Amino acid sequence: MALPALVQFMIRNAAIGASLGVAVGLGLMFGDAWGLATLAGQTESPLVAWIMLPWGLAVTFGGVQVGIAIMVAEDDSPGGGKRQRIPLASHAARRV
């Protein structure tokens, strides 16, 4: 059973953003930017730091990429929504 087009769209964009986040995170660690790799090497468990930074950036970049992709996507629906008048309640707040 194939996934709906919108779900495929979101998964594809989340994967793009997550892979970019992992690349940035590993680039920061391997490049020792701001001494991150040195600092991680001095901890009790450096593997945790090496996993957490790319993971956090993957989640963040993935979410941002999905949000951007949805916001700039073209609307292919005909017409749009119908605006209906909403009657005001008769017991609306009044000045006393």
CSV table of C-alpha atoms in Angstrom, one decimal:
chain,number,residue,atom,x,y,z
A,1,MET,CA,0.0,0.0,0.0
A,2,ALA,CA,1.5,3.3,-1.1
A,3,LEU,CA,1.7,6.3,1.2
A,4,PRO,CA,-0.4,9.4,0.4
A,5,ALA,CA,1.4,12.0,-1.6
A,6,LEU,CA,1.5,14.5,1.4
A,7,VAL,CA,3.1,11.9,3.7
A,8,GLN,CA,5.7,11.1,1.1
A,9,PHE,CA,6.4,14.8,0.6
A,10,MET,CA,6.9,15.3,4.4
A,11,ILE,CA,9.1,12.2,4.8
A,12,ARG,CA,11.2,13.2,1.8
A,13,ASN,CA,11.7,16.8,3.1
A,14,ALA,CA,12.4,15.5,6.7
A,15,ALA,CA,15.1,13.2,5.4
A,16,ILE,CA,16.7,16.0,3.4
A,17,GLY,CA,16.7,18.3,6.5
A,18,ALA,CA,17.9,15.5,8.8
A,19,SER,CA,20.8,14.6,6.5
A,20,LEU,CA,21.8,18.2,6.3
A,21,GLY,CA,21.7,18.5,10.1
A,22,VAL,CA,23.8,15.4,10.5
A,23,ALA,CA,26.3,16.7,8.0
A,24,VAL,CA,26.5,20.1,9.8
A,25,GLY,CA,26.9,18.3,13.2
A,26,LEU,CA,29.6,16.0,12.0
A,27,GLY,CA,31.3,18.9,10.2
A,28,LEU,CA,31.4,20.9,13.5
A,29,MET,CA,32.8,17.9,15.4
A,30,PHE,CA,35.4,16.8,12.8
A,31,GLY,CA,36.4,20.4,12.2
A,32,ASP,CA,36.7,20.9,16.0
A,33,ALA,CA,34.8,24.1,15.7
A,34,TRP,CA,34.9,26.1,19.0
A,35,GLY,CA,36.8,23.1,20.5
A,36,LEU,CA,33.7,20.8,20.4
A,37,ALA,CA,35.7,17.6,19.6
A,38,THR,CA,38.3,18.5,22.2
A,39,LEU,CA,35.7,19.1,24.8
A,40,ALA,CA,33.8,15.9,23.9
A,41,GLY,CA,37.0,13.9,24.1
A,42,GLN,CA,37.6,15.1,27.7
A,43,THR,CA,34.2,13.8,29.0
A,44,GLU,CA,33.5,10.4,30.5
A,45,SER,CA,31.6,9.2,27.5
A,46,PRO,CA,32.7,11.1,24.3
A,47,LEU,CA,30.5,8.9,22.1
A,48,VAL,CA,27.4,10.4,23.7
A,49,ALA,CA,28.5,13.9,22.7
A,50,TRP,CA,29.4,12.7,19.2
A,51,ILE,CA,25.9,11.3,18.8
A,52,MET,CA,23.8,14.0,20.6
A,53,LEU,CA,25.0,17.0,18.5
A,54,PRO,CA,24.3,15.5,15.1
A,55,TRP,CA,21.1,14.0,16.4
A,56,GLY,CA,19.8,17.3,17.8
A,57,LEU,CA,20.7,19.1,14.6
A,58,ALA,CA,19.1,16.4,12.5
A,59,VAL,CA,15.8,16.8,14.4
A,60,THR,CA,15.9,20.6,14.2
A,61,PHE,CA,16.9,20.8,10.6
A,62,GLY,CA,14.4,18.1,9.6
A,63,GLY,CA,11.5,20.0,11.3
A,64,VAL,CA,12.6,23.3,9.8
A,65,GLN,CA,12.8,21.8,6.3
A,66,VAL,CA,9.4,20.2,6.5
A,67,GLY,CA,7.9,23.5,7.7
A,68,ILE,CA,9.6,25.5,4.9
A,69,ALA,CA,8.5,23.0,2.3
A,70,ILE,CA,4.9,23.1,3.5
A,71,MET,CA,4.8,26.9,3.6
A,72,VAL,CA,6.2,27.4,0.1
A,73,ALA,CA,4.3,24.5,-1.5
A,74,GLU,CA,1.8,25.6,-4.2
A,75,ASP,CA,-1.9,25.2,-3.5
A,76,ASP,CA,-3.4,23.1,-6.2
A,77,SER,CA,-7.0,23.1,-4.8
A,78,PRO,CA,-9.6,25.0,-6.9
A,79,GLY,CA,-11.1,28.1,-5.4
A,80,GLY,CA,-10.2,27.9,-1.7
A,81,GLY,CA,-12.5,28.0,1.3
A,82,LYS,CA,-15.9,29.5,1.5
A,83,ARG,CA,-16.2,32.5,3.8
A,84,GLN,CA,-19.4,32.4,5.8
A,85,ARG,CA,-20.7,35.2,8.0
A,86,ILE,CA,-20.6,34.3,11.7
A,87,PRO,CA,-23.5,35.9,13.5
A,88,LEU,CA,-22.5,37.7,16.7
A,89,ALA,CA,-23.8,36.3,19.9
A,90,SER,CA,-26.6,38.4,21.4
A,91,HIS,CA,-25.0,38.2,24.8
A,92,ALA,CA,-21.7,39.7,23.7
A,93,ALA,CA,-19.8,41.7,26.2
A,94,ARG,CA,-21.4,45.1,26.6
A,95,ARG,CA,-20.1,48.3,28.2
A,96,VAL,CA,-21.7,48.7,31.6
